[in-house]
CSV table of N, CA and C in Angstrom, one decimal:
chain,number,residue,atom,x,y,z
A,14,UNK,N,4.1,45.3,-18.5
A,14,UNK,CA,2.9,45.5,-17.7
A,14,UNK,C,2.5,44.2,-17.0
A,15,UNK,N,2.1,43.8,-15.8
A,15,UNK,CA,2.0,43.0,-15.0
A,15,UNK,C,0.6,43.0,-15.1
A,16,UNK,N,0.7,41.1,-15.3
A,16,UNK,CA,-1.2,40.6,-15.8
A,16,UNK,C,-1.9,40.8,-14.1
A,17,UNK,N,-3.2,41.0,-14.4
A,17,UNK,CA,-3.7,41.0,-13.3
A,17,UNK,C,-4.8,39.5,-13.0
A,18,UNK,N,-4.7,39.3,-11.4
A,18,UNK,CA,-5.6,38.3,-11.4
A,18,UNK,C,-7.0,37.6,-12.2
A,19,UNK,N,-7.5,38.6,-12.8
A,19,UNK,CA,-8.6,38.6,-13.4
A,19,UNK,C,-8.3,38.6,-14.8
A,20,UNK,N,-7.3,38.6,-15.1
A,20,UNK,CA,-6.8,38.0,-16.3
A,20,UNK,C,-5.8,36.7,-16.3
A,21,UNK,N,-5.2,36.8,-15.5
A,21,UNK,CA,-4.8,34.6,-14.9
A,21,UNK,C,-5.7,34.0,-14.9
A,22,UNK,N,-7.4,34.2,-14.2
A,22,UNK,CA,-8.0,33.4,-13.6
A,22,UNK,C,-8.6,33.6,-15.1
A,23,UNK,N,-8.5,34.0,-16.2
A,23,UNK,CA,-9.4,34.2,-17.1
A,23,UNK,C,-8.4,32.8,-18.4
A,24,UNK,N,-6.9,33.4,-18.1
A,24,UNK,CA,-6.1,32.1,-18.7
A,24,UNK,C,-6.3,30.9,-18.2
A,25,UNK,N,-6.1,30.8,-17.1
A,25,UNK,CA,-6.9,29.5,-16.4
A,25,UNK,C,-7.8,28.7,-16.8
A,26,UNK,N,-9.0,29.2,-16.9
A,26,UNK,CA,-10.4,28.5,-17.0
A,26,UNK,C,-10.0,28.9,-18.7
A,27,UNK,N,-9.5,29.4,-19.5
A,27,UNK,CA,-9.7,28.6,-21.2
A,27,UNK,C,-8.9,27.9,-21.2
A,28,UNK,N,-8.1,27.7,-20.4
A,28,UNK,CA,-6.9,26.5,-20.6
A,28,UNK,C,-7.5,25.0,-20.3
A,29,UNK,N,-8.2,25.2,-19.0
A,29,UNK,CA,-9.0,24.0,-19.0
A,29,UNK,C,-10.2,23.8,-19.3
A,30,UNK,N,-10.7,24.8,-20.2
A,30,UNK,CA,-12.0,24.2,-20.8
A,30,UNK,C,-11.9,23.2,-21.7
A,31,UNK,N,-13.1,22.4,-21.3
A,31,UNK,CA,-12.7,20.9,-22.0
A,31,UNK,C,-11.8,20.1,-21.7
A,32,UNK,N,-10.9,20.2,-20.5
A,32,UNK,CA,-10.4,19.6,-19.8
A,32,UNK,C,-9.7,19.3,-18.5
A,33,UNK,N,-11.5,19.7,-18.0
A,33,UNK,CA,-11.8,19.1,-16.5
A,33,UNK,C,-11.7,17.6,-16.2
A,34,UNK,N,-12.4,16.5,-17.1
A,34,UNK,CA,-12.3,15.9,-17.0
A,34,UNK,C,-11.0,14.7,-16.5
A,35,UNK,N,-10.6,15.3,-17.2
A,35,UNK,CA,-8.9,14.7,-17.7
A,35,UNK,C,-8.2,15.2,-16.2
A,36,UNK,N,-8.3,16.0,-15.8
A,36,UNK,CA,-7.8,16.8,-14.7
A,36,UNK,C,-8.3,16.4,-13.0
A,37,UNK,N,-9.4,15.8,-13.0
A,37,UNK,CA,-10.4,15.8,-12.3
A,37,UNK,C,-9.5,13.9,-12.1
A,38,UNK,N,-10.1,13.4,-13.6
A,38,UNK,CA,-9.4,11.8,-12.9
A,38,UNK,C,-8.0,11.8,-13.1
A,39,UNK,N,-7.4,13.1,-13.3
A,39,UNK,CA,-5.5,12.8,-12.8
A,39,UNK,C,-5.4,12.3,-11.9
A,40,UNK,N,-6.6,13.6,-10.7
A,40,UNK,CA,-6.5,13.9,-9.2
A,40,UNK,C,-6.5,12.5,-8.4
A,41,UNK,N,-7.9,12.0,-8.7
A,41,UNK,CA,-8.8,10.7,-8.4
A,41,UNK,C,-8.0,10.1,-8.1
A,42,UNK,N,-7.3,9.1,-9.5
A,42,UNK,CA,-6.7,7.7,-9.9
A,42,UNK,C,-5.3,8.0,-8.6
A,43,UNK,N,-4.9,9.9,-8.3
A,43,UNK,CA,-3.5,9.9,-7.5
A,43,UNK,C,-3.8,9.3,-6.1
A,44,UNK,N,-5.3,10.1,-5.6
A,44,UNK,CA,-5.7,9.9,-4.6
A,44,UNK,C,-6.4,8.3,-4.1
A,45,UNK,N,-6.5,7.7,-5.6
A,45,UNK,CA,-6.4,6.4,-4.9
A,45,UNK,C,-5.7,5.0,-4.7
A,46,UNK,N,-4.3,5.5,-5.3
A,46,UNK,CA,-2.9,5.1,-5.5
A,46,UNK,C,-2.2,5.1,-3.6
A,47,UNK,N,-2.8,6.5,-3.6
A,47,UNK,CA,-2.1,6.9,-2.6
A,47,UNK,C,-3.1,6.2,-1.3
A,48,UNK,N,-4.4,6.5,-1.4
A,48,UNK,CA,-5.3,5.8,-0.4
A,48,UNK,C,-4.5,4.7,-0.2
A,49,UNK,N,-4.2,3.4,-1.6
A,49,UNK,CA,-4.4,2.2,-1.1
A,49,UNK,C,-2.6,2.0,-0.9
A,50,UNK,N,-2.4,2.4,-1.1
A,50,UNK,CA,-0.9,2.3,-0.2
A,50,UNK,C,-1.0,3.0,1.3
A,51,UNK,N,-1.2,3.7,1.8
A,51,UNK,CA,-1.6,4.1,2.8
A,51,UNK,C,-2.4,2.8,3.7
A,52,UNK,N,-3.4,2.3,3.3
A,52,UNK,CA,-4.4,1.4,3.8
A,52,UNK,C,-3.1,0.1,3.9
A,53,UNK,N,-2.4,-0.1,2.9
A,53,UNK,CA,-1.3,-1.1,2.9
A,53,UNK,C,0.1,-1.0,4.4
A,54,UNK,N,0.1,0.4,4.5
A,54,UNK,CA,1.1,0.4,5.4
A,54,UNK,C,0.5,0.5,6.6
A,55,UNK,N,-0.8,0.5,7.2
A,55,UNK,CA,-1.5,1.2,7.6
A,55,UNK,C,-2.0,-0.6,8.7
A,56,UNK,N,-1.9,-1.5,7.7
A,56,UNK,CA,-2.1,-2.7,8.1
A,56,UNK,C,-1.0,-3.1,8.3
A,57,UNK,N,0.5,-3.2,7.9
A,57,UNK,CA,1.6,-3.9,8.5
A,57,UNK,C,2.0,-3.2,9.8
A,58,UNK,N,1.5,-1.7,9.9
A,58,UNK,CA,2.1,-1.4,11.3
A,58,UNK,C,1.0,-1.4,12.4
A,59,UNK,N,-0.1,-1.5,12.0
A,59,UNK,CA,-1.0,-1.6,13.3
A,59,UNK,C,-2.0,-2.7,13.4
A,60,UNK,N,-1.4,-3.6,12.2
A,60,UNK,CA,-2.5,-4.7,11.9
A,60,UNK,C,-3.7,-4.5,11.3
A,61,UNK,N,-4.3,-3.4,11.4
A,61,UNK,CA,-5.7,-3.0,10.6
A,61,UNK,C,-5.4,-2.6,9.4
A,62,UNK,N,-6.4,-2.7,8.8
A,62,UNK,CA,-6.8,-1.6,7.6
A,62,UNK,C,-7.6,-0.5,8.3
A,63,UNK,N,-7.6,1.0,7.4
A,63,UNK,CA,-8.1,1.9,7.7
A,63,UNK,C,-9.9,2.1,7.8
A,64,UNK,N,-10.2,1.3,7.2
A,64,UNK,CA,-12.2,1.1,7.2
A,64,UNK,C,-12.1,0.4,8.5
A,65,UNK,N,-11.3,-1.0,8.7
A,65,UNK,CA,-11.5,-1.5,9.8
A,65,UNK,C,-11.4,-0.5,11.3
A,66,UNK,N,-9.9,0.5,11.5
A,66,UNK,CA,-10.1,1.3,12.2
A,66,UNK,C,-10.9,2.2,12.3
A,67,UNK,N,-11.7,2.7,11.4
A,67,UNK,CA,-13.2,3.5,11.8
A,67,UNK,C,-14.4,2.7,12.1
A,68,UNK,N,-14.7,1.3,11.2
A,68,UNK,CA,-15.7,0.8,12.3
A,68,UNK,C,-15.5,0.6,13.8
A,69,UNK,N,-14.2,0.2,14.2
A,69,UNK,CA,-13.6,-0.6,15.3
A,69,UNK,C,-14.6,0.7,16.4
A,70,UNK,N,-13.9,1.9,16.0
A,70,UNK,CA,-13.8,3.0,16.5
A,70,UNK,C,-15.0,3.6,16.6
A,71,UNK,N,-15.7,4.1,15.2
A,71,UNK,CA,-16.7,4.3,15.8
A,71,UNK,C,-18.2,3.5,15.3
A,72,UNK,N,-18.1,2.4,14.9
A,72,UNK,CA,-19.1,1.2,14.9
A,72,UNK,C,-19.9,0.7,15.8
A,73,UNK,N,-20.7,1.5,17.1
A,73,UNK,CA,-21.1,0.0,18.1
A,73,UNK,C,-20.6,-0.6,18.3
A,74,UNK,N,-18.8,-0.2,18.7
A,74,UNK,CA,-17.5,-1.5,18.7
A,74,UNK,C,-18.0,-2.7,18.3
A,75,UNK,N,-17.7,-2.8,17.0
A,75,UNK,CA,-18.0,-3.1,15.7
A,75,UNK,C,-16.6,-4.2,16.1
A,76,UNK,N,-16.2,-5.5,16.4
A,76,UNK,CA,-15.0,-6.2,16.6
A,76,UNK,C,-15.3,-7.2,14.9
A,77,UNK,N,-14.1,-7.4,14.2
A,77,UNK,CA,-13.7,-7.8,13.3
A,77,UNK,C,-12.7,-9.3,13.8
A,78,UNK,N,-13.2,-10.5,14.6
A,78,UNK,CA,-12.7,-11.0,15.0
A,78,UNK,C,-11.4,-12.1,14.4
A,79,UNK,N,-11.5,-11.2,12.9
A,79,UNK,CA,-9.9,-12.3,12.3
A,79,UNK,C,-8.8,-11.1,12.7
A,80,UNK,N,-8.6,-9.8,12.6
A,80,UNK,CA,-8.0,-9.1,13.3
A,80,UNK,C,-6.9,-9.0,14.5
A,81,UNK,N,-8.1,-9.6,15.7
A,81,UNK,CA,-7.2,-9.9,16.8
A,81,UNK,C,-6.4,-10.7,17.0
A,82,UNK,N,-6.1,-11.7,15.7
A,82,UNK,CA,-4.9,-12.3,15.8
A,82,UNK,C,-4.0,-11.9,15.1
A,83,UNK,N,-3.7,-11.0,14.3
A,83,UNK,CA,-2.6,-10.7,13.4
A,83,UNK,C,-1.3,-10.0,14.1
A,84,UNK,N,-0.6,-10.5,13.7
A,84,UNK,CA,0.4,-9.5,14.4
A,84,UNK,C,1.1,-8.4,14.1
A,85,UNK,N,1.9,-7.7,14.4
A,85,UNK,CA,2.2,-6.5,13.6
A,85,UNK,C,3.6,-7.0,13.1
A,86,UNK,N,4.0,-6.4,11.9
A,86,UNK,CA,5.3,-6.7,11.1
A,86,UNK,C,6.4,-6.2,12.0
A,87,UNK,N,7.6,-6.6,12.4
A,87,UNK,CA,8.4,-6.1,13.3
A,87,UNK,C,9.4,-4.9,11.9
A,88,UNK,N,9.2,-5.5,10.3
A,88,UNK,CA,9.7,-4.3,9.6
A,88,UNK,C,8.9,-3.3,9.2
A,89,UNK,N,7.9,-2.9,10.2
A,89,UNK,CA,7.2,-1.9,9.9
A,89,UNK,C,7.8,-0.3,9.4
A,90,UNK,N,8.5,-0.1,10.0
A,90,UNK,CA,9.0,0.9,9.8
A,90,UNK,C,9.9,0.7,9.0
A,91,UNK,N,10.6,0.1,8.1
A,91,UNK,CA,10.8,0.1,6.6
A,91,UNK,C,9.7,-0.1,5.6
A,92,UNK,N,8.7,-0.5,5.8
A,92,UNK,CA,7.3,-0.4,4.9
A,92,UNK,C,7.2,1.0,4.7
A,93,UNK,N,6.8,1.6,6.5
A,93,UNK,CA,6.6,3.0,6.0
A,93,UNK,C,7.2,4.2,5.4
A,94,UNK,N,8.7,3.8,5.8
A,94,UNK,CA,9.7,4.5,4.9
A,94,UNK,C,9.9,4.0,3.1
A,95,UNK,N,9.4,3.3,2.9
A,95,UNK,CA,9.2,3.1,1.4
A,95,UNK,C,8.1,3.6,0.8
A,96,UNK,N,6.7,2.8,1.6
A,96,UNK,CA,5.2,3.5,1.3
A,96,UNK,C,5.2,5.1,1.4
A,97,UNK,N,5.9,6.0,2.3
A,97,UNK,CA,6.0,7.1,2.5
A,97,UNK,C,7.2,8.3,1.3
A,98,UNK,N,8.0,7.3,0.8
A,98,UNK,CA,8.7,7.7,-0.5
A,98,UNK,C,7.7,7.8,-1.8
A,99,UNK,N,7.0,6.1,-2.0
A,99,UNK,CA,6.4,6.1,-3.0
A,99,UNK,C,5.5,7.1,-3.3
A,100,UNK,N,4.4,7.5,-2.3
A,100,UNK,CA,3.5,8.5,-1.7
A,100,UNK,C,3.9,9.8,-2.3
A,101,UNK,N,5.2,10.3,-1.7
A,101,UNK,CA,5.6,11.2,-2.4
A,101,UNK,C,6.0,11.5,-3.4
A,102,UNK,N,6.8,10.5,-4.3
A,102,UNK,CA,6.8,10.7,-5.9
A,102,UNK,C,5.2,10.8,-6.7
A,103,UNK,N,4.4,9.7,-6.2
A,103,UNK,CA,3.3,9.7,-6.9
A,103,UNK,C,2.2,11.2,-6.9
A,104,UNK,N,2.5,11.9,-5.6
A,104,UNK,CA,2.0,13.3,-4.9
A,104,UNK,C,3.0,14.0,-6.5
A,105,UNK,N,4.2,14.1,-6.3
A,105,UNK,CA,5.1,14.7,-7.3
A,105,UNK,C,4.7,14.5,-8.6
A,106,UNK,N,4.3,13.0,-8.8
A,106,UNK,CA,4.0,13.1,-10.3
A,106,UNK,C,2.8,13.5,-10.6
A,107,UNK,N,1.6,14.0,-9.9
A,107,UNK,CA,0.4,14.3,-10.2
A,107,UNK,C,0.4,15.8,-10.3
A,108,UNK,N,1.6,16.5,-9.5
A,108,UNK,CA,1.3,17.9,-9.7
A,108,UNK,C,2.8,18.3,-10.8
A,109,UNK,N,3.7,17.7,-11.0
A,109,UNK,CA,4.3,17.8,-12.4
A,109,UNK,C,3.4,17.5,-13.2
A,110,UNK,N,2.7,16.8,-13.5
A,110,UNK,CA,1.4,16.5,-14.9
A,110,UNK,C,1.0,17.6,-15.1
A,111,UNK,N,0.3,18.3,-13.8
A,111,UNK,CA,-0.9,19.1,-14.2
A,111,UNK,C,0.2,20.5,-14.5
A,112,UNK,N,1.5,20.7,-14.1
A,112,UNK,CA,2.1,21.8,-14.2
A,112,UNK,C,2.9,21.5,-15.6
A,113,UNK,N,3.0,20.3,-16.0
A,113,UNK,CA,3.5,20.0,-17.5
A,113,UNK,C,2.2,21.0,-18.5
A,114,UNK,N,1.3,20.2,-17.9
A,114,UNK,CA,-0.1,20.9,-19.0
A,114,UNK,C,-0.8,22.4,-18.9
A,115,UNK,N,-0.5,22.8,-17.8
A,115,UNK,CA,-0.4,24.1,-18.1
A,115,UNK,C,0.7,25.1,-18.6
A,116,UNK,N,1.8,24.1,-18.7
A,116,UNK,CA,3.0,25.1,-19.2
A,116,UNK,C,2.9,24.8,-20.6
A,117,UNK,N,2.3,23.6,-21.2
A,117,UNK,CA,2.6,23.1,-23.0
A,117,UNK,C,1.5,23.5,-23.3
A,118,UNK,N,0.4,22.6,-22.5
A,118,UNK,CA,-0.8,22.5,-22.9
A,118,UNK,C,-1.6,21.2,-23.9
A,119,UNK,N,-0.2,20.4,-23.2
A,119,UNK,CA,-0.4,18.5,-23.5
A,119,UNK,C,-0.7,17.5,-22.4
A,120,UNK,N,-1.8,16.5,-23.0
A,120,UNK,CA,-1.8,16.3,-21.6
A,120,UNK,C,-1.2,14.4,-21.9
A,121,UNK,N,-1.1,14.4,-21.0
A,121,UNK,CA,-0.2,13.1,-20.3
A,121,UNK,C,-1.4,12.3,-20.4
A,122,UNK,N,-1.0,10.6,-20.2
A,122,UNK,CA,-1.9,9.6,-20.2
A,122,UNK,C,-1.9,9.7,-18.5
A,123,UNK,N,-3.4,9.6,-17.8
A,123,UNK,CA,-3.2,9.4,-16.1
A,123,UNK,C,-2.1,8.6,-15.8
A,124,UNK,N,-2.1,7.5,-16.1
A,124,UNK,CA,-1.2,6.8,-15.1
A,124,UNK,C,0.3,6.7,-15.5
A,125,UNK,N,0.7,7.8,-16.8
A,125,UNK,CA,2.1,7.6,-17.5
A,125,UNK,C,2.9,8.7,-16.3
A,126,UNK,N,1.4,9.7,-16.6
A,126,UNK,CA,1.7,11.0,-15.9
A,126,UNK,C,1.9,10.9,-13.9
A,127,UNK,N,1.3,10.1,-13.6
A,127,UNK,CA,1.5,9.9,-12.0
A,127,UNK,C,2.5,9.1,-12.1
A,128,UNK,N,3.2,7.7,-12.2
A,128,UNK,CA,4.3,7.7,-12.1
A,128,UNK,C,4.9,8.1,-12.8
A,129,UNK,N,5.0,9.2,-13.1
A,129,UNK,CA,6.7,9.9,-14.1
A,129,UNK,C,8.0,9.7,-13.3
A,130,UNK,N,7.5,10.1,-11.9
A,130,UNK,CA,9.1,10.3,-11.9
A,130,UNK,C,9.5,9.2,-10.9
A,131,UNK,N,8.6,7.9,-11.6
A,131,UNK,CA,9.6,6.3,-11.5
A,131,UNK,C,10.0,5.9,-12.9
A,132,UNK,N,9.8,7.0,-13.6
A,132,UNK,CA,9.9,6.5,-14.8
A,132,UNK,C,11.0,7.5,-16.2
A,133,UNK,N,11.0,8.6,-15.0
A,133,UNK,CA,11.8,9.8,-16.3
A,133,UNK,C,12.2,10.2,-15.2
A,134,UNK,N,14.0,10.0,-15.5
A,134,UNK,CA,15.1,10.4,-14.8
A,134,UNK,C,14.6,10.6,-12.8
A,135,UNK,N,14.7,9.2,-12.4
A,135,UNK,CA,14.5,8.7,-11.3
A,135,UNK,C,15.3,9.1,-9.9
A,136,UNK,N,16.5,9.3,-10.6
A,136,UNK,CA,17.9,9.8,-9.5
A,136,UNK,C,17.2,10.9,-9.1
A,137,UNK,N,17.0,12.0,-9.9
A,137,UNK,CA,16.9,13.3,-10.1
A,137,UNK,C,15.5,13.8,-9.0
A,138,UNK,N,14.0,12.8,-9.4
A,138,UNK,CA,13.0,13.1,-8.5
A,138,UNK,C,13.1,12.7,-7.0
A,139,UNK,N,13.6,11.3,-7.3
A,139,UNK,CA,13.8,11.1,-5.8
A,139,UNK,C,14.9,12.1,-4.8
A,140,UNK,N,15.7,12.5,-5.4
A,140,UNK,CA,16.8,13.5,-4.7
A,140,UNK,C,16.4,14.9,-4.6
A,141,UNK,N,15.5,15.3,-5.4
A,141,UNK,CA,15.1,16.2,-4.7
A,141,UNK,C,13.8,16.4,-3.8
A,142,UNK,N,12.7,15.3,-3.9
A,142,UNK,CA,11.7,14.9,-2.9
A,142,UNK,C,12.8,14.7,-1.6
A,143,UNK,N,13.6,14.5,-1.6
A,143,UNK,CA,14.6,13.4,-0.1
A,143,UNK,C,15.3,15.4,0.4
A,144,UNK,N,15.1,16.0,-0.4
A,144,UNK,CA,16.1,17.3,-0.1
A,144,UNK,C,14.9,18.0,0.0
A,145,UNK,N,13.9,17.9,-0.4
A,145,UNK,CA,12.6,19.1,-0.4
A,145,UNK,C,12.3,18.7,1.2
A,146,UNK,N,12.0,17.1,1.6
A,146,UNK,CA,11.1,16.9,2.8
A,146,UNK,C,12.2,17.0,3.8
A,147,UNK,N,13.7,17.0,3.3
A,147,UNK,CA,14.1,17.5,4.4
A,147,UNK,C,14.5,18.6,5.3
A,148,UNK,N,14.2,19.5,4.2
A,148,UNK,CA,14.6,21.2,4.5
A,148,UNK,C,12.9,21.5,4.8
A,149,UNK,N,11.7,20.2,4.8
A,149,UNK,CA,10.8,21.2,5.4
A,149,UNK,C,10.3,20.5,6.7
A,150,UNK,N,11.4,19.7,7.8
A,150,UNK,CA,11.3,19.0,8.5
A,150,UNK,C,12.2,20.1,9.5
């Protein structure tokens, strides 16, 4: 007999009761991993940081005058081909965590569980992130 929605969504929410929390700052600590690498690659190829590009933008042209001298990295585009790898393992290791803990129902330490897979069998994550993004390109 095939469960019905209303019985998933009912496994669901006892599975995470009592741990939202934990779930909640998986998300966070991924999304701010990933912000500040972003903000990092984000300044070697265009010279800014990303706050700086929205005041610039929409500030009262808001000018940041240590800025206008920086130059841009000419290895930019190996930054972002690395920043853009890391990105995606760390994306990979946030949603392996939360798919580990709903299949056991253990939860991982945040930041053991977001880099896992720089850290448990590495060949294996990165080859198939390098085979996933390219069959959806």
């Amino acid at each position: 007999m095939a469960t019905t929605r209303k019985e998933l969504k009912e496994q669901a929410r006892d599975q995470l009761r009592g741990n939202w929390g934990w779930a909640v700052l998986l998300s966070f600590v991924g999304w701010l991993i990933v912000y500040i690498l972003t903000d990092i690659e984000n300044f070697f190829e265009k010279g800014e940081d990303i706050v700086y590009g929205i005041v610039r933008r929409f500030g009262n042209n808001a000018e940041l005058m240590y800025l206008d001298k920086v130059r841009v990295n000419p290895f930019a585009w190996l930054i972002t081909l690395v920043v853009s790898v890391a990105i995606g393992l760390i994306t990979w290791g946030v949603i392996y965590t939360i798919l580990h803990f709903r299949d056991s129902g253990t939860k991982e330490n945040v930041l053991s569980g977001i880099f896992s897979p720089f850290t448990r069998n590495f060949k294996s994550n990165f080859l198939t992130y390098i085979l996933y993004t390219r069959g959806a390109s």
